[in-house]
CSV table of C-alpha atoms and ligand atoms in Angstrom, one decimal:
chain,number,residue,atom,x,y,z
E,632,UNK,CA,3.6,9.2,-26.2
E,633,UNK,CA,2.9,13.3,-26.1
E,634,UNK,CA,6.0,15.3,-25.8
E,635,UNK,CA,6.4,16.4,-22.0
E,636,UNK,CA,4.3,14.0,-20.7
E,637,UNK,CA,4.8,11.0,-18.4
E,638,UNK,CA,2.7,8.3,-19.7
E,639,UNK,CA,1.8,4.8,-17.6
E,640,UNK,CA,2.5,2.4,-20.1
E,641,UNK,CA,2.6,-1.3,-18.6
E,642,UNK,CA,1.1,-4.7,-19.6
E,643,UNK,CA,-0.2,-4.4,-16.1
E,644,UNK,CA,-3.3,-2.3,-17.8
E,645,UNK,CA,-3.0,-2.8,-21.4
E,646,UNK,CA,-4.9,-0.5,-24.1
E,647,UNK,CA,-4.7,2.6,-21.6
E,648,UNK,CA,-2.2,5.3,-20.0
E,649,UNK,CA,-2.8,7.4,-17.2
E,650,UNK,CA,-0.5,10.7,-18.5
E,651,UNK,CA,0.8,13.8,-16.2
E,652,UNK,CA,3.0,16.4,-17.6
E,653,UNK,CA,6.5,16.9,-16.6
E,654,UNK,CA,7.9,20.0,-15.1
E,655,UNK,CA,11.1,18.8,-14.8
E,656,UNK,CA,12.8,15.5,-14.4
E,657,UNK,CA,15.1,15.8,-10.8
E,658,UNK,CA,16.2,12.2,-10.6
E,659,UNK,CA,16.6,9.1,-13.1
E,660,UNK,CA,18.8,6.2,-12.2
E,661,UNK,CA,19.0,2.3,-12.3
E,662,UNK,CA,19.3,-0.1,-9.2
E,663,UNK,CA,19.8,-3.6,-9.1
E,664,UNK,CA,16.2,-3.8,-9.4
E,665,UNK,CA,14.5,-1.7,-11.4
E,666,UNK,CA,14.8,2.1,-12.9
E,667,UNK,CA,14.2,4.9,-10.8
E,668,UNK,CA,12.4,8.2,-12.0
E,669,UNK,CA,11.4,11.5,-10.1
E,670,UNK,CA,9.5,14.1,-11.4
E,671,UNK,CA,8.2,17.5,-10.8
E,672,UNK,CA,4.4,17.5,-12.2
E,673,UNK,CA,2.6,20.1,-13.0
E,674,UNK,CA,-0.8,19.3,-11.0
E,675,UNK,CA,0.2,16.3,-8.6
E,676,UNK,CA,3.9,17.6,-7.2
E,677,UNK,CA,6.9,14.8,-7.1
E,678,UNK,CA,6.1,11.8,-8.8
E,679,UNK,CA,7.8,8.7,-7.7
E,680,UNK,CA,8.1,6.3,-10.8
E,681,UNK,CA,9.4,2.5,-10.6
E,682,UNK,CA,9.9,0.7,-14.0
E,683,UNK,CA,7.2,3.0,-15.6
E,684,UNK,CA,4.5,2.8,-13.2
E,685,UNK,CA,3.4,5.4,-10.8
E,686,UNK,CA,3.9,4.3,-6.6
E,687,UNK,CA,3.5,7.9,-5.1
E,688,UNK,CA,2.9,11.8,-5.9
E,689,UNK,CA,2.6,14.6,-3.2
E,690,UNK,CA,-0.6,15.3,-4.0
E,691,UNK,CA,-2.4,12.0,-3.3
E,692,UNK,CA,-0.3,10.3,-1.6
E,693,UNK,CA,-2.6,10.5,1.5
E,694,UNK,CA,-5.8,8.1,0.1
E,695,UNK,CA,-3.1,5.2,-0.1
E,696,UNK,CA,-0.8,5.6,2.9
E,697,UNK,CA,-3.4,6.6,5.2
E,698,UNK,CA,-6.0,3.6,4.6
E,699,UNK,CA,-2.8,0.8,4.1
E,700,UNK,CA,-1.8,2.0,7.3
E,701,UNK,CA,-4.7,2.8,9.5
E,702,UNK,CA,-7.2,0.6,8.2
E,703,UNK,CA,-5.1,-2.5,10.4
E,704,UNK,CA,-4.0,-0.5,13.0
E,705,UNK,CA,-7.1,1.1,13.9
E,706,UNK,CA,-9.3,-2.4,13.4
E,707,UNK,CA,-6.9,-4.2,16.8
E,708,UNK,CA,-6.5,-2.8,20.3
E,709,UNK,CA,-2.9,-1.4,21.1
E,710,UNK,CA,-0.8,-3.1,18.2
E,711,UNK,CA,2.8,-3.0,19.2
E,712,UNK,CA,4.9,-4.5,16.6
E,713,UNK,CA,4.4,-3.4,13.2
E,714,UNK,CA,6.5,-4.9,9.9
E,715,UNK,CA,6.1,-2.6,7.2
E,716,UNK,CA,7.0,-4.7,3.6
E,717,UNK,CA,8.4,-2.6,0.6
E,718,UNK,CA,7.3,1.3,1.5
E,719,UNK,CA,10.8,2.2,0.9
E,720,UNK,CA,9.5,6.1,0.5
E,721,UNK,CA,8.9,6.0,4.2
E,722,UNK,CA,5.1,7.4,4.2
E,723,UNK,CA,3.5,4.2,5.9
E,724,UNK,CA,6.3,4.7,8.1
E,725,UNK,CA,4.8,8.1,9.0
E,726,UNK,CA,1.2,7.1,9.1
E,727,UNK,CA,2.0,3.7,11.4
E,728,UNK,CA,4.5,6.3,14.0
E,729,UNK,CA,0.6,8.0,14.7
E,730,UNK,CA,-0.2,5.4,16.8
E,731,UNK,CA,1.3,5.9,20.1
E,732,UNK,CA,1.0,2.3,21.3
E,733,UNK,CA,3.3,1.3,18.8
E,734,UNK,CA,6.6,0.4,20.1
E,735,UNK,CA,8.6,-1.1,17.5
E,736,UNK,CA,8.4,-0.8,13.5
E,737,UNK,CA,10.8,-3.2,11.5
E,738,UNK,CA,10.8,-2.3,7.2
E,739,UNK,CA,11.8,-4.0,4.8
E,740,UNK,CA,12.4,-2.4,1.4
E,741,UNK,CA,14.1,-4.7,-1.3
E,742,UNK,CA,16.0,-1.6,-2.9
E,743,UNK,CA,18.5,1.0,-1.2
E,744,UNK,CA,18.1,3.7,-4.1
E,745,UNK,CA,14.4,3.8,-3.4
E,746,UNK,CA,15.0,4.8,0.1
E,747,UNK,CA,17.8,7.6,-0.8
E,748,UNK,CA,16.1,8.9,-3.2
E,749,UNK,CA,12.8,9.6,-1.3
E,750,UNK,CA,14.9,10.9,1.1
E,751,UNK,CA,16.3,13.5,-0.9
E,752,UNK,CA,13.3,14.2,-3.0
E,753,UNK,CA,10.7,13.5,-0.9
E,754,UNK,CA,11.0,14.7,2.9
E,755,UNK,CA,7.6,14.7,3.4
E,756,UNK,CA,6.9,11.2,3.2
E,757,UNK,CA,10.7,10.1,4.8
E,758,UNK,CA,10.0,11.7,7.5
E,759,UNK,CA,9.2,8.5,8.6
E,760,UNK,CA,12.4,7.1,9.2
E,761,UNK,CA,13.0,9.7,12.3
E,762,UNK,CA,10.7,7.9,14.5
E,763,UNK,CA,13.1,6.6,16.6
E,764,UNK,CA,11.0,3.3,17.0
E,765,UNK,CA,11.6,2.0,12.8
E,766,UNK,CA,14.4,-0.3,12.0
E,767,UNK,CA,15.3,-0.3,8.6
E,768,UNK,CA,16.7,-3.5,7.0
E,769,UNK,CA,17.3,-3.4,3.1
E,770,UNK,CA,16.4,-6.5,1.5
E,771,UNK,CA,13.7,-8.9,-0.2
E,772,UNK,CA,10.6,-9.0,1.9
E,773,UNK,CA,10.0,-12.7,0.7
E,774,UNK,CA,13.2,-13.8,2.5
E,775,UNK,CA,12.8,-11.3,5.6
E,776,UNK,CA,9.5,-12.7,6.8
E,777,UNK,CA,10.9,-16.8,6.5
E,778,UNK,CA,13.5,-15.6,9.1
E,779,UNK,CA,10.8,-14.0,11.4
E,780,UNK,CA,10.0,-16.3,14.5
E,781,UNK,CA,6.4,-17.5,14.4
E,782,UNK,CA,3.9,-15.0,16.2
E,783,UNK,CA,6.2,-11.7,16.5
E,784,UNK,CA,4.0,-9.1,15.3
E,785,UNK,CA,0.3,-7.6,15.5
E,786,UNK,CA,0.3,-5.9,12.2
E,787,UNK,CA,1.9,-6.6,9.5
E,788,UNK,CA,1.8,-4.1,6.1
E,789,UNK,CA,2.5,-5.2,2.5
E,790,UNK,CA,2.9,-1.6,0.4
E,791,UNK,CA,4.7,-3.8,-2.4
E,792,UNK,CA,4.6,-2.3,-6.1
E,793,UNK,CA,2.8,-4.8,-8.6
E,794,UNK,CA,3.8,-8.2,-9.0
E,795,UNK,CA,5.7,-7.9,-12.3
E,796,UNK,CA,9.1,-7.2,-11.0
E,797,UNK,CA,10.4,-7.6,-7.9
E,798,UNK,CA,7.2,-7.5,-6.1
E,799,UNK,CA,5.9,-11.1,-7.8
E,800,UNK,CA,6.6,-13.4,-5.4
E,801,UNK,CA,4.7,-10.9,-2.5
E,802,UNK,CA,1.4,-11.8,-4.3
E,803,UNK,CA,1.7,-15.6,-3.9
E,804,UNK,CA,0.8,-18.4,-1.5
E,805,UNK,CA,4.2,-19.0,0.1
E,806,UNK,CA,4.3,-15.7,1.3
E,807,UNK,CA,0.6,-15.1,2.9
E,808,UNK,CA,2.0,-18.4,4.4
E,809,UNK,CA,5.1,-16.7,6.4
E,810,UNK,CA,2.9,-13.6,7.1
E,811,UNK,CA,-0.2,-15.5,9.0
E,812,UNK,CA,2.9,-17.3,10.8
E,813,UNK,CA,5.1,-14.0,11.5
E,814,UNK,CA,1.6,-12.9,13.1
E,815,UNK,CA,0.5,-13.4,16.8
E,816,UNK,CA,-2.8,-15.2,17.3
E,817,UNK,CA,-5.6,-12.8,16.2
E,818,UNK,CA,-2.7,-10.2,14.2
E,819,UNK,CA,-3.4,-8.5,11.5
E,820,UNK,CA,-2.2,-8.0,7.7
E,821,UNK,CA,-2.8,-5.4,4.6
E,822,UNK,CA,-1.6,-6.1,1.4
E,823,UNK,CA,-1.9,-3.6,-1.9
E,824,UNK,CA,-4.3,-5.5,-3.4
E,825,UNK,CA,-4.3,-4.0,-7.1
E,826,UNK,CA,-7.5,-2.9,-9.2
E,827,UNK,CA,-11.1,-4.1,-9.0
E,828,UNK,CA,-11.5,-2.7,-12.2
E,829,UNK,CA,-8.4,-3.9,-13.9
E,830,UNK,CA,-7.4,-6.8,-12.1
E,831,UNK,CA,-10.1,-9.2,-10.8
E,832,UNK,CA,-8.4,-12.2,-12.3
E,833,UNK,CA,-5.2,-11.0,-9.1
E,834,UNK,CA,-7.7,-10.2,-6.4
E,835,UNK,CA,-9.6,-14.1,-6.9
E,836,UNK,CA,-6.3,-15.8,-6.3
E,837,UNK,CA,-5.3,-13.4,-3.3
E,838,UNK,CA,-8.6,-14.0,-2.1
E,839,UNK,CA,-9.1,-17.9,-2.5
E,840,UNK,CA,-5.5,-18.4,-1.2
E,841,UNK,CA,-6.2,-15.6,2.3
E,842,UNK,CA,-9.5,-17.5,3.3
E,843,UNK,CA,-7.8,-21.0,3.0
E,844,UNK,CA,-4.4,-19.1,5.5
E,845,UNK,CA,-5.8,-17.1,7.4
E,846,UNK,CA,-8.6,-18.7,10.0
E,847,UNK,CA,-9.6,-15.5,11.3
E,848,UNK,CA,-11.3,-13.0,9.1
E,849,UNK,CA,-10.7,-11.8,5.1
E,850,UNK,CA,-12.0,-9.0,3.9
E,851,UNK,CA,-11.5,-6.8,0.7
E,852,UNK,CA,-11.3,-3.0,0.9
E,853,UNK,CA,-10.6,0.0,-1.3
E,854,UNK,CA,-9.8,3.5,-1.7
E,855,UNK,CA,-9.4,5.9,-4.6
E,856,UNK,CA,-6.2,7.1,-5.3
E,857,UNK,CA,-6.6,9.4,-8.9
E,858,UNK,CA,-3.1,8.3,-10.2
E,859,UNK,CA,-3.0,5.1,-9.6
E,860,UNK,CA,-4.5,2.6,-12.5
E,861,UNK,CA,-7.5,3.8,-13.6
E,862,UNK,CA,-10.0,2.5,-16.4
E,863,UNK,CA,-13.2,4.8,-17.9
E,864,UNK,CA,-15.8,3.4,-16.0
E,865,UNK,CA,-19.0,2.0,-17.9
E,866,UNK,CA,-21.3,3.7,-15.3
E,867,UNK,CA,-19.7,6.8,-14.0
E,868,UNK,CA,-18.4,7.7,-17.3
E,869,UNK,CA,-15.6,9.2,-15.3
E,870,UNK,CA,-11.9,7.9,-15.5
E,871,UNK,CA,-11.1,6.9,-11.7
E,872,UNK,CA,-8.0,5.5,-10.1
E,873,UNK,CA,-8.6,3.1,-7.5
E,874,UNK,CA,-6.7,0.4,-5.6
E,875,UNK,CA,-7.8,-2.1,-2.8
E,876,UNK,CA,-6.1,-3.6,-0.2
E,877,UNK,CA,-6.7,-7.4,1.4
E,878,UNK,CA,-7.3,-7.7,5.4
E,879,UNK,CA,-7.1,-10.9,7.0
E,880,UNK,CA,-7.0,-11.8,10.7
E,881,UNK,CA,-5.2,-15.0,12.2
E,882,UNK,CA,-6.8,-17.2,14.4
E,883,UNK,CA,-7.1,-15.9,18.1
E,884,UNK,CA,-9.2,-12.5,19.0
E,885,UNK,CA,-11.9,-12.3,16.6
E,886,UNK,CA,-10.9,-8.9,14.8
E,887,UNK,CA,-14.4,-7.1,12.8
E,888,UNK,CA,-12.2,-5.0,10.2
E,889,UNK,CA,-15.3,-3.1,9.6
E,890,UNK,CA,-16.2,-1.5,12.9
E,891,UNK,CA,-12.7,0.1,13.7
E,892,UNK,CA,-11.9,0.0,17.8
E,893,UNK,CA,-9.0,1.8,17.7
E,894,UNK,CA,-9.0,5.3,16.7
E,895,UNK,CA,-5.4,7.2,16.2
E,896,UNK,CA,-5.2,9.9,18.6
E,897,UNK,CA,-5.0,13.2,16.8
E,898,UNK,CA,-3.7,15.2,19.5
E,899,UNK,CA,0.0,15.2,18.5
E,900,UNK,CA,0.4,18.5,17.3
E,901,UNK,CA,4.5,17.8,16.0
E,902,UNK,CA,2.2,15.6,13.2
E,903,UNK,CA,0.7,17.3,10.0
E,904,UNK,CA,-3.3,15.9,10.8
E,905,UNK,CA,-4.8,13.4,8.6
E,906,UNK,CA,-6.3,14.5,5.1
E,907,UNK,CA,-7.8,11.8,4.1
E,908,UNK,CA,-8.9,8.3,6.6
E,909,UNK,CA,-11.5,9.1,9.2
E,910,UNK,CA,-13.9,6.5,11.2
E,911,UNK,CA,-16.6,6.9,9.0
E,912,UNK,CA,-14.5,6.2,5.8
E,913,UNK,CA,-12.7,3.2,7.7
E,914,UNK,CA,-16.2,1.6,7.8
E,915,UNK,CA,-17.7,2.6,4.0
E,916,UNK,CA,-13.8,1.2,2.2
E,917,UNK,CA,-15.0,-2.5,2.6
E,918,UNK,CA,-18.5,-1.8,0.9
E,919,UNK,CA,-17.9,-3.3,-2.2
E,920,UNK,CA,-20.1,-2.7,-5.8
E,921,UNK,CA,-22.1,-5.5,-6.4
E,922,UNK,CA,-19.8,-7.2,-9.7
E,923,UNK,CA,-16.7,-7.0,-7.0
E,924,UNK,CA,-18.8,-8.3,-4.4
E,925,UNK,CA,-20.1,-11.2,-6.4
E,926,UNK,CA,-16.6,-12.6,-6.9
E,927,UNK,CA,-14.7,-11.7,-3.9
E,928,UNK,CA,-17.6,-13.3,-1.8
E,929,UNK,CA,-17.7,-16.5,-4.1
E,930,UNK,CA,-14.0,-17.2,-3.3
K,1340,AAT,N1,4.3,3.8,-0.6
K,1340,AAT,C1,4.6,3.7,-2.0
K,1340,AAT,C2,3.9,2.7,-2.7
K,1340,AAT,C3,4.4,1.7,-3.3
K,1340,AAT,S1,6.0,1.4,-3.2
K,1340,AAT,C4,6.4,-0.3,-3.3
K,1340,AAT,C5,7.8,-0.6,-2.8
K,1340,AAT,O1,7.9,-2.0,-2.7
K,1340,AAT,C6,8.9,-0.1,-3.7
K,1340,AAT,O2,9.8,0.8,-3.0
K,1340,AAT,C7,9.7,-1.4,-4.1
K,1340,AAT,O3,11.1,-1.3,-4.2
K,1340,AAT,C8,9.3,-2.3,-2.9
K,1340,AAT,N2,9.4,-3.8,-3.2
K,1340,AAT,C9,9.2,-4.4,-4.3
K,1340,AAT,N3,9.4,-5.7,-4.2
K,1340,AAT,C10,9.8,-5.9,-2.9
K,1340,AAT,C11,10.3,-7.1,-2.2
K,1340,AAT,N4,10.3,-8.3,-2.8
K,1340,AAT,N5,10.6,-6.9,-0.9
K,1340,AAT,C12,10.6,-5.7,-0.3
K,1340,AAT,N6,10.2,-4.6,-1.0
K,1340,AAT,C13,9.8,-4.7,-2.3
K,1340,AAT,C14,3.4,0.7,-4.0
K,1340,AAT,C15,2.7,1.4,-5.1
K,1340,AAT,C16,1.6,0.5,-5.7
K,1340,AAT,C17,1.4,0.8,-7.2
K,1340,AAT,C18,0.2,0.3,-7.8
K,1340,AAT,N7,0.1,0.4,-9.2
């Protein structure tokens, strides 16, 4: 550990840490869930820490909460109800309240803390919880979605931190079970779906267990997102972050994640514009490289 540095230490990536030095520490606390940490980096802004790991700087914040959000929404005609799971800093909030067809967005966030402090530290991302269309409940998403009656919403949105912690139980087959049924016929879901690089071993079970719930389609896509887990690529040489996301489809309307048919309209000028999703990029997250392909397609 180097003095004034932030390092990523977790057994989630073991024999490396991605490290950012610290400005200034503006918030450290301990829910009933895990501990809390802001920071004020030197090259990435505010840095949003849960139990050691990294969910969100100002800087690059965009590459994840843009795709999670947009690459469902945009891939169904008018989607009206939207459950956002975990997100508790409020920036898939902000990316889903784009879409103007939208006309109700439930949350749930397991942990209170997470959602005052991103509020206080964070208004850029919390400015999601103006929209007068969210409704925040706090609680565990596992229980929240067994409560939903079957077939309420067109989109559902899993932005859930990794499953060591209180996130675990969001990566198994119970819950893609009460998602495909919270979902009307031909609805849609996005989960974080971790590393392809770090984490194959997560994506196969995700994978095997989506294509045998959800009778529509399943697809894998990813984005790169430099502070998230990264691991010194073999071929690029380069150290990149990246993190995927699984898209699935209930039975119904056949939905083709890859050829988006709904795009956001951009025209609200109240909004700060998009930095990072666009069509083109929409289409090019679910081309895999061929070692991920190989597995994910196997499944
Ligand atoms: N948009 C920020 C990115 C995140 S935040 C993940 C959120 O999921 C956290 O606020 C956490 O409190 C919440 N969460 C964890 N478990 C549950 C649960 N069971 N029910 C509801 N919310 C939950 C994700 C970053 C990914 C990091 C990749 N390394």
């Amino acid at each position: 550990v180097i003095p004034g540095w932030f390092s990523e230490i977790s057994p989630m990536w073991p024999g490396e840490a991605h490290s950012l030095k610290v400005e200034k520490i503006l918030f450290q606390g301990k829910s009933d869930y895990q501990n809390i940490m802001i920071f004020q980096s030197s090259t990435y802004g505010k840095v949003l820490v849960l139990d050691g790991v990294i969910q969100v700087t100002e800087r690059d914040e965009c590459a994840y909460q843009e795709m999670i959000a947009h690459l469902p929404l945009c891939s169904i005609p008018n989607p009206k109800k939207v459950l956002v799971i975990g997100g508790g800093d409020g920036g898939v909030l902000r990316e889903v309240s784009r879409h103007s067809s939208v006309e109700q967005i439930d949350i749930c966030e397991i942990d209170g803390m997470v959602v005052d402090v991103c509020k206080q530290f964070f208004p850029d991302l919390a400015v999601g919880y103006e929209d007068p269309r969210v409704n925040l409940h706090v609680g565990d998403g596992v229980a929240f979605l067994k409560a939903v009656p079957e077939g309420t919403y067109d989109a559902v949105i899993v932005d859930s931190s990794d499953p060591i912690g209180p996130a675990q139980e969001l990566f198994e087959k119970p819950f893609f079970e009460s998602v495909a049924k919270a979902l009307r016929p031909g609805g849609v879901v996005c989960t974080q779906a971790e590393s392809i690089w770090l984490h194959m071993h997560i994506i196969e079970d995700i994978v095997s267990n989506c294509r045998q719930i959800f009778k529509g389609s399943v697809n894998y896509a990813w984005t790169t997102v430099p502070t998230y887990p990264r691991q010194a690529s073999l071929i690029t040489k380069f150290q990149i972050g990246v993190i995927g996301f699984m898209l699935c489809s209930t039975a119904g309307p056949p939905v083709d994640f890859k050829h988006p048919v709904n795009p956001i309209d951009d025209d609200d000028s109240q909004k700060a514009p998009l930095k990072f999703y666009n069509k083109q990029i929409h289409s090019a997250a679910f081309c895999l490289p061929s070692f991920a392909k190989k597995v994910i397609d196997s499944k």
